[in-house]
Amino acid sequence: MKTSTISWKSCATAFALLLSSYPLLNAADKEKGMEEMWGEDTVAINAGHPSLKWFVEDKYAMFIHWGLYSDMGGIWNGKTYYGIGEWIMHMAEIPVDDYKAYASQFNPQKFDAKAMVQLAKAAGMKTIVITSKHHDGFALFDSAASDFTVTKATPYKRDLMKQLADACAEEGIRFGFYYSQNQDWTEPYGGNYKGERPAGYTPEDFDIYFNEKVVPQVTELLTNYGDIAVIWFDTPGSMPKKYSAKLVELVTDLQPDCLINSRIGGGYGDYVSLGDMHIPPVRPDVGVWETVDTTNDSWSYAWYDQNWKSPKLICERLVQVVARGGSYMLNVGPKGDGTIPAPVVEALTASGEWLAENGEAIYGASASPFDQGFSWGDITTKGNELYLHVFDWPVEGILRLADLRANVTGASLLHDSSTVAYQQKGTVLEVNLESQVGREMPLIPVVKLTFDGPVQVSNQATQIDGITTATLLAEMSTVEDCAIEESRWMEKFGEWKHDYYVEEWNSEDAKAVWELNVLAAGEYLVSIEYSAGNDAADSEWVLSCGDESITFVSFESGFDSNKSFQPGPPRQRNFVATLGVLDITKVGVNHLELAPRKLMGRGFGVKRITLTPYR
Ligand code: FHN
């Protein structure tokens, strides 16, 4: 990341909302914030782990959230509880005994491990990671350490994890377990137990839960199911570091090749799991990382959550993650009977067909040489090749790229090898897609460019190509006397949103500067997206580039009602204002500077500025 002053803490409103969305956090968690709960900001300390090679090359995994909550599907005692499906015990305040008794109804007769694994395979995924035990404490495997398991407490009686492990081994898919090590809502000494704690309870009694359930169960998982590729821990919260250390020791002893994600807590882990559903628009500097995402909004099945991602959107999100240097784990939520909802099967099959044709640009690919994406799509790379993933076909049929420190020797469409016209003048390349108009195209056409050497880029400035709209995000700026803050919050079915803002303008000397690489001089229509409270209304701002400038006033942007499933304060709304036309007269590197002229309060929070060619 090129910004040096970026801060990951949430802005006040969003942070309050976020904490109210997770009322189970204790006071210590609240002080430390969500970073501690996810452990996401800890750069992996074990980046030398040999299994990271496959992790980095494979790119794409299936995440599965499945348990008793899937059978409830969002309904308890005839009433729908909107929110994250697997949190229904918390949302509906289901008493521990009632929740445990529900296991007698769990009978996933339609579960077909082979079909599930084959779906992952058809989708182009290389690994499956499933919730062996989520926060509710119910184990989908046989365990001597608990009676609250699929084998002992349900009419189904068979070990679901064994079936899936065997099917993965047969089909050549890597297999891993999600395990909630800290939260266990049905264990009297577990984190955030939902019943009355036993008399004399002290927080140190977590030790009992840890030694009597976590250690034996993790041992079982790493002993009875063959080679385990990943053990995926979650919500470490304020769990003392010694427990994370103990788990690392256990996993390393039992299966040294098994990877551990950063949500083990305590600064441990072999790679970083970013915040849920976070696809960073600018390359993060956190070592090896992944984004976990869902096919809809909730993780586990809930009848009301029908916001399915389309096959194209799934491919786009995968490409964006790979283009920023990460790996993508996409979740499916099977129903209680073991079947996967039809829209998921369709979307994964169709996106898998795209990958079957275009996988060369994903598997084993490296990040784009550019730290950010483009308005038309994104780039992945391999050796001397660049792969341009065209999400939105350019209106004039031309893709313009600058600052390429190598010469193109060939251009073709990856899926059918048909040649594509191009012209390179110095470091600027124009790819001409006009002749492709009207031809049948894959979900995302990929242009494969071959160069005479590795492609290097000398500056990461946003390219202003004179054709498409360029977006300048807050996190792409360099700031002085103001700050770049992350705001993240959860919406209706548990989906996390992540935004960054330039805010906290301390003085009229403050400024945010975006570097531009202008390929076409001319007039650009400028818009700005911001949020501003009452105290910041009527601030005056100057946006300048070279000798040209625009002066404007910011208004209070108002509030949106809280869209989360938990009560909470309203969220400050964003407002988009068109500021006018800016004449950029110089080709090459320019600086777009935003500064207050009359500052009220701490000013507004700027999310993005866009520049659209005007004529
Ligand atoms: O609380 C869990 C949630 O239910 C889900 O399992 C996600 C997946 O990343 N992790 C936690 C919240 O971040």
XYZ file of C-alpha atoms and ligand atoms in Angstrom:
628
model
C 0.000 0.000 0.000
C 1.418 3.339 -0.884
C -0.340 5.306 1.830
C 1.690 5.609 4.958
C -0.857 7.023 7.355
C -3.614 4.481 6.853
C -5.395 3.425 9.993
C -7.520 0.300 10.263
C -9.747 1.495 13.026
C -13.364 2.048 12.228
C -14.884 5.489 12.199
C -16.859 6.178 15.336
C -20.378 5.634 14.055
C -19.610 2.509 12.139
C -17.534 1.128 14.963
C -20.362 1.589 17.444
C -22.716 -0.120 15.045
C -20.263 -2.914 14.473
C -19.866 -3.574 18.168
C -23.585 -3.538 18.687
C -23.756 -6.129 15.915
C -21.514 -8.381 17.940
C -22.916 -7.977 21.436
C -21.110 -11.087 22.541
C -17.798 -9.310 22.534
C -16.697 -8.693 26.054
C -15.351 -5.362 27.286
C -11.783 -6.307 26.460
C -12.782 -7.174 22.891
C -14.533 -3.855 22.550
C -11.469 -1.998 23.652
C -9.254 -3.875 21.272
C -11.744 -3.766 18.440
C -12.599 -6.171 15.688
C -9.019 -6.581 14.523
C -8.357 -8.626 17.629
C -11.508 -10.627 17.161
C -10.495 -11.582 13.624
C -6.744 -11.463 14.231
C -6.580 -10.212 10.653
C -3.995 -7.500 10.936
C -1.275 -9.753 12.189
C 1.208 -10.391 9.442
C 1.716 -14.143 9.268
C 4.724 -15.079 11.325
C 5.195 -18.410 9.662
C 5.367 -17.285 6.054
C 8.005 -19.973 5.433
C 5.531 -22.864 5.862
C 6.066 -25.313 2.953
C 2.308 -25.738 2.346
C 1.958 -22.068 1.488
C 3.243 -23.023 -1.964
C 0.048 -24.888 -2.833
C -2.038 -22.330 -0.983
C -0.636 -19.503 -3.083
C -0.927 -21.452 -6.331
C -4.389 -22.980 -5.897
C -6.128 -19.641 -5.272
C -9.641 -20.955 -4.876
C -11.343 -22.967 -2.108
C -14.847 -23.880 -1.000
C -15.940 -22.874 2.499
C -18.956 -24.702 3.953
C -21.057 -23.532 6.906
C -23.282 -26.390 7.925
C -24.824 -27.466 11.224
C -28.049 -27.616 13.232
C -28.655 -23.946 12.377
C -28.850 -24.926 8.682
C -31.830 -27.119 9.492
C -33.532 -24.227 11.289
C -32.842 -22.143 8.173
C -33.566 -18.872 10.004
C -36.724 -20.032 11.835
C -37.108 -20.822 15.526
C -40.478 -21.750 17.043
C -42.238 -20.651 13.875
C -40.674 -17.201 13.887
C -38.103 -15.939 11.400
C -34.983 -14.345 12.832
C -33.227 -12.269 10.190
C -29.462 -12.126 10.395
C -26.497 -14.488 10.053
C -28.004 -17.963 9.816
C -25.487 -19.707 12.066
C -26.066 -17.111 14.803
C -29.732 -18.079 15.267
C -29.093 -19.492 18.740
C -27.863 -16.049 19.757
C -30.442 -14.037 17.787
C -33.460 -16.032 18.984
C -32.003 -16.424 22.482
C -32.572 -20.165 22.319
C -31.957 -21.781 25.720
C -28.978 -24.139 25.716
C -31.054 -27.244 26.478
C -33.569 -26.461 23.733
C -30.814 -25.873 21.229
C -29.112 -29.109 22.159
C -32.418 -30.994 21.993
C -32.854 -29.800 18.411
C -30.135 -32.272 17.420
C -32.777 -35.020 17.624
C -34.330 -33.469 14.478
C -31.128 -33.244 12.477
C -31.219 -35.979 9.886
C -29.465 -34.954 6.671
C -30.583 -37.955 4.636
C -29.880 -36.244 1.330
C -26.247 -35.485 2.154
C -24.075 -36.810 -0.635
C -20.415 -36.175 0.148
C -19.278 -37.177 -3.307
C -21.746 -34.808 -5.006
C -20.601 -31.955 -2.749
C -16.953 -32.573 -3.563
C -17.754 -32.914 -7.255
C -19.518 -29.561 -7.157
C -16.411 -27.947 -5.651
C -14.370 -29.589 -8.382
C -16.723 -28.453 -11.136
C -16.498 -24.953 -9.679
C -12.717 -25.064 -10.092
C -12.063 -25.084 -6.337
C -9.068 -27.023 -5.044
C -9.795 -27.276 -1.301
C -12.852 -27.680 0.934
C -12.945 -26.222 4.460
C -16.051 -27.097 6.507
C -17.406 -26.094 9.922
C -16.544 -29.157 11.983
C -17.737 -27.195 15.044
C -19.103 -23.656 14.913
C -19.820 -21.331 17.855
C -22.870 -23.439 18.833
C -20.556 -26.259 19.926
C -22.207 -28.980 17.821
C -19.701 -31.344 16.189
C -20.320 -32.748 12.710
C -17.871 -35.512 13.605
C -17.610 -38.297 16.143
C -15.944 -37.152 19.331
C -15.076 -38.776 22.623
C -14.888 -35.307 24.161
C -18.561 -34.362 23.748
C -22.007 -35.913 23.417
C -23.227 -32.990 21.357
C -22.198 -34.577 18.068
C -23.845 -35.819 14.899
C -22.992 -39.400 15.855
C -24.391 -39.329 19.405
C -27.168 -36.742 19.444
C -28.931 -37.122 16.087
C -30.974 -39.844 14.389
C -28.512 -39.669 11.488
C -25.700 -41.081 13.649
C -23.025 -41.180 10.921
C -19.846 -39.107 10.938
C -20.351 -36.420 8.278
C -16.724 -35.311 8.312
C -15.492 -38.836 7.652
C -17.679 -39.077 4.554
C -16.472 -35.737 3.272
C -12.816 -36.472 4.061
C -13.062 -39.779 2.168
C -14.808 -38.165 -0.810
C -12.153 -35.429 -0.964
C -9.382 -38.019 -0.892
C -11.067 -39.965 -3.715
C -11.605 -36.882 -5.857
C -8.178 -35.322 -5.228
C -9.476 -32.267 -3.370
C -7.661 -30.916 -0.304
C -9.660 -31.019 2.910
C -9.692 -28.730 5.925
C -11.691 -27.971 9.057
C -13.174 -24.778 10.451
C -13.068 -25.020 14.258
C -14.436 -22.397 16.682
C -11.756 -22.534 19.363
C -12.893 -19.683 21.587
C -16.647 -19.299 21.359
C -18.688 -22.316 22.421
C -22.203 -21.294 23.360
C -23.265 -24.641 24.787
C -20.229 -25.364 26.958
C -20.477 -23.960 30.510
C -16.806 -22.948 30.464
C -16.628 -22.044 26.768
C -16.348 -18.519 25.401
C -19.705 -16.674 25.484
C -21.640 -19.597 26.963
C -25.352 -18.871 26.564
C -26.561 -20.368 29.826
C -25.927 -19.678 33.515
C -22.274 -20.226 34.352
C -21.686 -22.865 37.105
C -21.375 -21.528 40.674
C -17.914 -20.172 41.427
C -17.127 -19.656 37.747
C -14.140 -17.469 36.887
C -12.836 -16.553 33.405
C -9.800 -18.779 34.082
C -12.197 -21.751 33.858
C -11.872 -21.392 30.111
C -8.961 -23.728 30.775
C -11.404 -26.544 31.554
C -13.258 -26.098 28.258
C -9.997 -25.761 26.347
C -8.349 -28.847 27.809
C -11.438 -31.024 27.907
C -12.994 -30.132 24.581
C -10.780 -28.085 22.252
C -7.550 -30.038 22.658
C -9.177 -33.489 22.377
C -11.380 -32.458 19.458
C -8.609 -30.788 17.481
C -6.544 -33.927 18.156
C -9.368 -36.083 16.811
C -9.732 -33.909 13.723
C -6.039 -34.133 12.985
C -5.821 -37.854 13.680
C -8.914 -39.532 12.268
C -9.495 -37.875 8.904
C -6.310 -38.333 6.893
C -4.243 -35.416 5.638
C -5.722 -32.121 6.721
C -4.712 -29.214 4.495
C -5.936 -26.337 6.673
C -7.339 -25.827 10.141
C -9.335 -22.630 10.078
C -9.847 -21.065 13.507
C -12.219 -18.156 14.095
C -13.061 -15.255 16.455
C -10.162 -15.547 18.903
C -11.504 -12.427 20.644
C -9.794 -11.939 23.983
C -8.671 -15.568 24.322
C -5.276 -15.456 26.059
C -2.320 -15.987 23.760
C -1.166 -19.134 25.585
C -4.136 -21.027 24.135
C -3.303 -20.003 20.586
C 0.299 -21.075 21.222
C -0.875 -24.451 22.525
C -2.979 -24.994 19.410
C -0.059 -24.167 17.125
C 2.029 -26.731 19.004
C -0.706 -29.348 18.743
C -1.314 -28.858 15.039
C 2.401 -28.807 14.276
C 2.954 -32.019 16.246
C 0.086 -33.904 14.664
C 0.199 -32.632 11.081
C 3.177 -30.387 10.356
C 1.964 -29.786 6.798
C -1.399 -28.466 7.943
C -1.823 -24.694 7.501
C -3.290 -22.487 10.228
C -5.073 -19.203 9.465
C -4.467 -15.995 11.420
C -7.761 -16.198 13.298
C -6.081 -18.632 15.651
C -5.271 -15.417 17.519
C -2.239 -14.294 19.501
C -0.379 -13.176 16.361
C 0.047 -16.763 15.179
C -0.912 -18.309 11.875
C 0.692 -19.186 8.588
C -1.319 -16.727 6.527
C -3.750 -13.868 7.080
C -7.523 -14.166 6.713
C -8.747 -10.643 6.018
C -12.025 -9.405 7.494
C -15.093 -11.255 6.203
C -15.968 -10.430 2.594
C -13.189 -7.897 2.300
C -11.884 -7.586 -1.245
C -9.204 -4.916 -0.930
C -9.193 -2.450 -3.844
C -5.520 -1.697 -3.206
C -2.926 -4.422 -2.697
C -2.583 -5.128 1.052
C 0.844 -5.427 2.599
C 0.172 -8.357 4.951
C 2.141 -11.254 3.494
C 0.180 -14.301 2.332
C -3.546 -13.638 2.635
C -7.027 -14.775 1.715
C -10.485 -13.288 1.450
C -13.442 -15.346 2.663
C -16.741 -14.584 0.980
C -20.219 -16.066 0.587
C -22.407 -17.033 -2.365
C -25.200 -14.895 -0.860
C -25.043 -12.780 2.348
C -25.355 -15.178 5.303
C -22.818 -17.959 5.740
C -25.208 -20.753 6.667
C -28.494 -21.440 4.896
C -31.371 -19.125 5.839
C -34.574 -19.215 3.794
C -34.837 -15.430 3.402
C -31.364 -14.835 2.048
C -31.805 -15.155 -1.697
C -29.209 -12.565 -2.670
C -27.214 -15.050 -4.731
C -24.106 -13.882 -6.504
C -24.227 -14.387 -10.258
C -21.614 -16.581 -11.977
C -20.023 -13.439 -13.434
C -19.829 -11.740 -10.051
C -18.206 -14.828 -8.541
C -15.572 -14.803 -11.296
C -15.017 -11.055 -10.899
C -14.477 -11.339 -7.152
C -12.073 -14.250 -7.628
C -10.128 -12.252 -10.242
C -10.004 -9.145 -8.029
C -8.571 -11.147 -5.135
C -5.976 -12.893 -7.304
C -5.108 -9.571 -8.975
C -4.284 -8.103 -5.556
C -2.177 -11.149 -4.639
C -4.596 -13.129 -2.465
C -6.534 -16.399 -2.422
C -10.311 -16.669 -2.419
C -12.451 -18.986 -0.289
C -16.119 -18.893 -1.272
C -18.758 -20.213 1.092
C -21.825 -22.328 0.417
C -24.533 -22.995 2.987
C -26.161 -26.426 2.524
C -29.707 -26.905 3.815
C -30.406 -29.089 6.833
C -31.154 -32.087 4.615
C -27.651 -31.902 3.146
C -28.569 -30.454 -0.260
C -26.992 -27.317 -1.661
C -29.508 -24.654 -2.784
C -30.078 -24.813 -6.563
C -28.965 -21.215 -7.320
C -25.584 -21.998 -5.738
C -25.171 -25.168 -7.778
C -26.012 -23.231 -10.947
C -23.717 -20.299 -10.160
C -20.782 -22.502 -9.170
C -21.185 -24.701 -12.217
C -21.321 -21.735 -14.611
C -18.399 -19.929 -12.971
C -16.488 -23.234 -13.024
C -17.023 -23.430 -16.784
C -15.384 -20.017 -17.112
C -12.460 -21.231 -15.004
C -12.107 -24.390 -17.074
C -11.470 -22.188 -20.135
C -9.569 -19.386 -18.429
C -7.885 -21.056 -15.456
C -4.441 -20.347 -16.898
C -4.987 -16.724 -15.814
C -5.882 -17.721 -12.222
C -4.127 -20.866 -10.975
C -0.480 -20.209 -10.217
C -0.938 -16.605 -11.364
C 0.598 -13.638 -9.588
C -0.827 -10.272 -8.670
C -1.169 -7.519 -11.220
C 1.938 -5.339 -11.479
C -0.490 -2.488 -10.765
C -1.553 -2.146 -7.110
C -5.142 -1.330 -8.106
C -7.707 -2.460 -10.662
C -9.058 -0.561 -13.665
C -12.536 0.679 -14.491
C -12.820 -1.959 -17.247
C -11.553 -4.888 -15.128
C -8.344 -6.234 -13.658
C -5.032 -7.923 -14.426
C -3.278 -11.101 -13.357
C 0.168 -12.176 -14.488
C 2.448 -15.151 -15.024
C 6.019 -15.014 -16.290
C 6.061 -12.743 -19.343
C 2.269 -12.751 -19.720
C -0.352 -10.274 -18.591
C -3.977 -11.386 -18.501
C -6.491 -8.578 -18.910
C -9.826 -9.672 -17.432
C -12.403 -7.461 -19.132
C -15.379 -7.142 -16.759
C -16.931 -4.258 -18.692
C -16.417 -4.078 -22.407
C -14.958 -0.629 -23.239
C -17.453 1.499 -25.150
C -15.006 2.396 -27.908
C -13.528 -1.096 -28.011
C -10.124 0.227 -26.892
C -8.220 -0.661 -23.704
C -5.392 1.716 -22.955
C -2.576 0.812 -20.547
C 0.448 2.888 -19.685
C 3.791 2.483 -18.012
C 4.563 -0.968 -19.392
C 8.293 -1.593 -19.160
C 8.367 -4.400 -21.749
C 7.287 -4.859 -25.373
C 4.236 -6.810 -26.425
C 4.956 -9.668 -28.792
C 1.453 -11.108 -29.084
C -2.168 -10.628 -28.010
C -5.018 -13.140 -28.109
C -8.222 -14.091 -26.360
C -7.419 -16.786 -23.828
C -10.522 -18.920 -24.374
C -10.175 -19.460 -28.140
C -6.698 -18.103 -28.973
C -8.125 -15.714 -31.577
C -5.739 -12.837 -32.175
C -6.421 -9.347 -30.923
C -5.113 -6.159 -32.559
C -2.805 -3.912 -30.539
C -0.481 -0.991 -30.915
C 2.345 -0.076 -28.538
C 3.967 3.342 -28.523
C 6.757 3.427 -25.977
C 5.282 2.394 -22.656
C 1.662 2.964 -23.749
C -0.323 0.092 -25.176
C -3.682 0.123 -26.930
C -5.549 -3.139 -27.259
C -8.238 -2.915 -29.933
C -11.242 -5.118 -29.280
C -13.464 -3.647 -32.009
C -13.228 -6.728 -34.217
C -14.528 -8.845 -31.309
C -17.842 -6.997 -31.093
C -20.762 -9.312 -31.823
C -18.770 -12.501 -31.159
C -19.908 -14.854 -28.439
C -17.760 -14.234 -25.344
C -17.153 -16.024 -22.033
C -18.493 -14.473 -18.781
C -15.287 -12.455 -18.586
C -13.213 -12.272 -21.770
C -9.501 -12.524 -20.993
C -6.913 -10.924 -23.269
C -3.572 -12.667 -22.972
C -0.647 -10.372 -23.710
C 2.797 -11.838 -24.205
C 5.834 -9.615 -23.635
C 9.514 -9.893 -24.422
C 10.320 -9.899 -20.690
C 8.691 -9.603 -17.267
C 6.314 -6.646 -17.089
C 7.361 -4.016 -14.627
C 5.615 -0.827 -13.752
C 7.484 2.254 -12.614
C 4.697 4.049 -10.808
C 1.421 3.076 -9.240
C -0.418 6.268 -10.156
C -4.026 5.864 -11.275
C -4.140 5.897 -15.061
C -6.403 8.478 -16.669
C -6.901 6.929 -20.088
C -9.234 9.429 -21.746
C -11.729 6.636 -22.459
C -13.095 5.274 -19.188
C -14.050 6.734 -15.816
C -11.135 6.664 -13.379
C -11.886 6.119 -9.689
C -9.631 7.583 -7.022
C -10.370 5.862 -3.725
C -9.492 7.272 -0.329
C -6.979 4.505 0.271
C -5.069 5.479 -2.878
C -4.259 8.953 -1.569
C -1.336 10.305 0.404
C -2.504 12.482 3.269
C -1.128 15.285 5.414
C -2.795 16.463 8.622
C -5.826 14.273 7.944
C -6.244 10.495 8.048
C -7.401 7.499 6.035
C -9.785 5.529 8.217
C -11.479 2.212 7.635
C -15.180 1.984 8.283
C -16.722 -1.464 8.423
C -20.162 -2.559 9.363
C -22.521 -5.461 9.024
C -25.734 -5.319 7.036
C -28.958 -7.226 7.066
C -27.968 -10.902 6.842
C -24.527 -10.562 8.328
C -22.692 -9.347 5.268
C -19.749 -7.159 6.102
C -19.013 -3.966 4.214
C -15.608 -2.281 4.159
C -15.004 1.308 3.115
C -12.189 3.788 3.579
C -12.523 7.546 3.982
C -10.123 10.486 4.064
C -11.343 12.305 7.156
C -10.311 14.035 10.397
C -9.101 17.168 8.630
C -7.163 18.867 11.392
C -6.432 22.234 9.847
C -6.746 24.257 6.693
C -3.207 23.099 5.852
C -4.402 19.507 5.591
C -4.496 17.833 2.187
C -5.046 14.567 0.371
C -3.163 13.994 -2.843
C -3.787 11.456 -5.595
C -1.095 10.793 -8.164
C -2.407 10.487 -11.722
C -0.753 9.115 -14.806
C -2.588 11.046 -17.522
C -2.572 9.335 -20.917
C -4.943 11.798 -22.566
C -5.015 15.493 -21.678
C -8.426 17.162 -21.821
C -11.539 17.960 -19.862
C -12.766 15.580 -17.178
C -16.035 15.722 -15.294
C -15.313 15.417 -11.586
C -17.593 13.811 -8.979
C -16.970 13.233 -5.324
C -18.584 10.773 -2.892
C -18.507 11.810 0.741
C -20.310 11.654 4.042
C -20.548 14.695 6.299
C -22.158 15.361 9.646
C -23.922 18.511 10.704
C -20.791 19.981 12.266
C -18.909 19.699 8.972
C -21.623 21.200 6.777
C -20.709 24.273 4.743
C -16.994 23.577 4.738
C -15.356 24.873 1.574
C -12.864 22.836 -0.437
C -10.466 23.282 -3.308
C -9.702 20.467 -5.719
C -6.764 21.319 -7.935
C -4.615 19.782 -10.623
C -1.769 21.910 -11.967
C -3.096 25.443 -12.503
C -6.713 24.325 -12.714
C -8.975 24.135 -9.688
C -12.571 23.755 -8.594
C -13.932 25.257 -5.362
C -16.996 23.691 -3.771
C -19.010 23.481 -0.566
C -19.811 20.258 1.305
C -23.258 19.661 2.798
C -24.513 17.431 5.554
C -25.170 14.086 3.889
C -27.830 12.781 6.294
C -28.315 9.293 7.703
C -29.419 5.878 6.453
C -31.488 3.727 8.771
C -29.598 0.859 10.363
C -29.804 -2.051 7.909
C -28.230 -4.536 10.292
C -30.265 -7.273 11.918
C -29.166 -5.892 15.278
C -30.468 -2.608 16.641
C -27.936 0.160 16.339
C -27.479 3.805 15.487
C -28.156 4.968 11.929
C -25.194 5.192 9.588
C -24.080 8.401 7.998
C -25.171 8.310 4.369
C -22.872 8.967 1.412
C -23.651 11.803 -0.947
C -22.416 12.069 -4.544
C -21.830 15.574 -5.854
C -20.806 16.577 -9.354
C -18.208 19.283 -8.933
C -17.709 20.443 -12.514
C -15.179 20.078 -15.296
C -11.439 20.064 -14.702
C -9.113 20.693 -17.614
C -6.050 18.499 -17.262
C -3.557 19.980 -19.640
C -0.464 17.912 -19.028
C 0.116 14.339 -20.220
C 2.120 12.241 -17.738
C 2.301 12.431 -13.971
C -0.062 14.956 -12.350
C -1.190 15.494 -8.779
C -4.815 15.969 -7.843
C -4.969 17.753 -4.512
C -7.944 18.173 -2.207
C -7.674 20.719 0.626
C -10.064 22.652 2.851
C -10.434 26.396 2.235
C -12.844 26.955 5.102
C -12.961 24.077 7.563
C -16.008 23.458 9.746
C -15.552 20.863 12.489
C -13.282 18.061 11.215
C -14.633 18.334 7.651
C -16.148 15.544 5.571
C -15.144 11.928 4.911
C -14.195 11.414 1.262
C -14.718 7.930 -0.097
C -13.874 8.517 -3.756
C -13.383 10.993 -6.556
C -14.156 10.031 -10.151
C -12.854 11.580 -13.368
C -14.883 10.950 -16.534
C -13.730 12.141 -19.977
C -16.065 15.040 -20.726
C -16.171 15.201 -24.520
O -18.941 -15.463 13.741
C -18.385 -16.058 12.608
C -19.407 -16.181 11.503
O -20.489 -16.924 11.931
C -18.743 -16.877 10.308
O -18.332 -18.169 10.648
C -17.557 -16.063 9.850
C -16.810 -16.648 8.688
O -15.638 -15.954 8.487
N -16.607 -15.904 10.951
C -17.171 -15.298 12.160
C -17.344 -13.837 12.018
O -16.288 -13.259 11.394
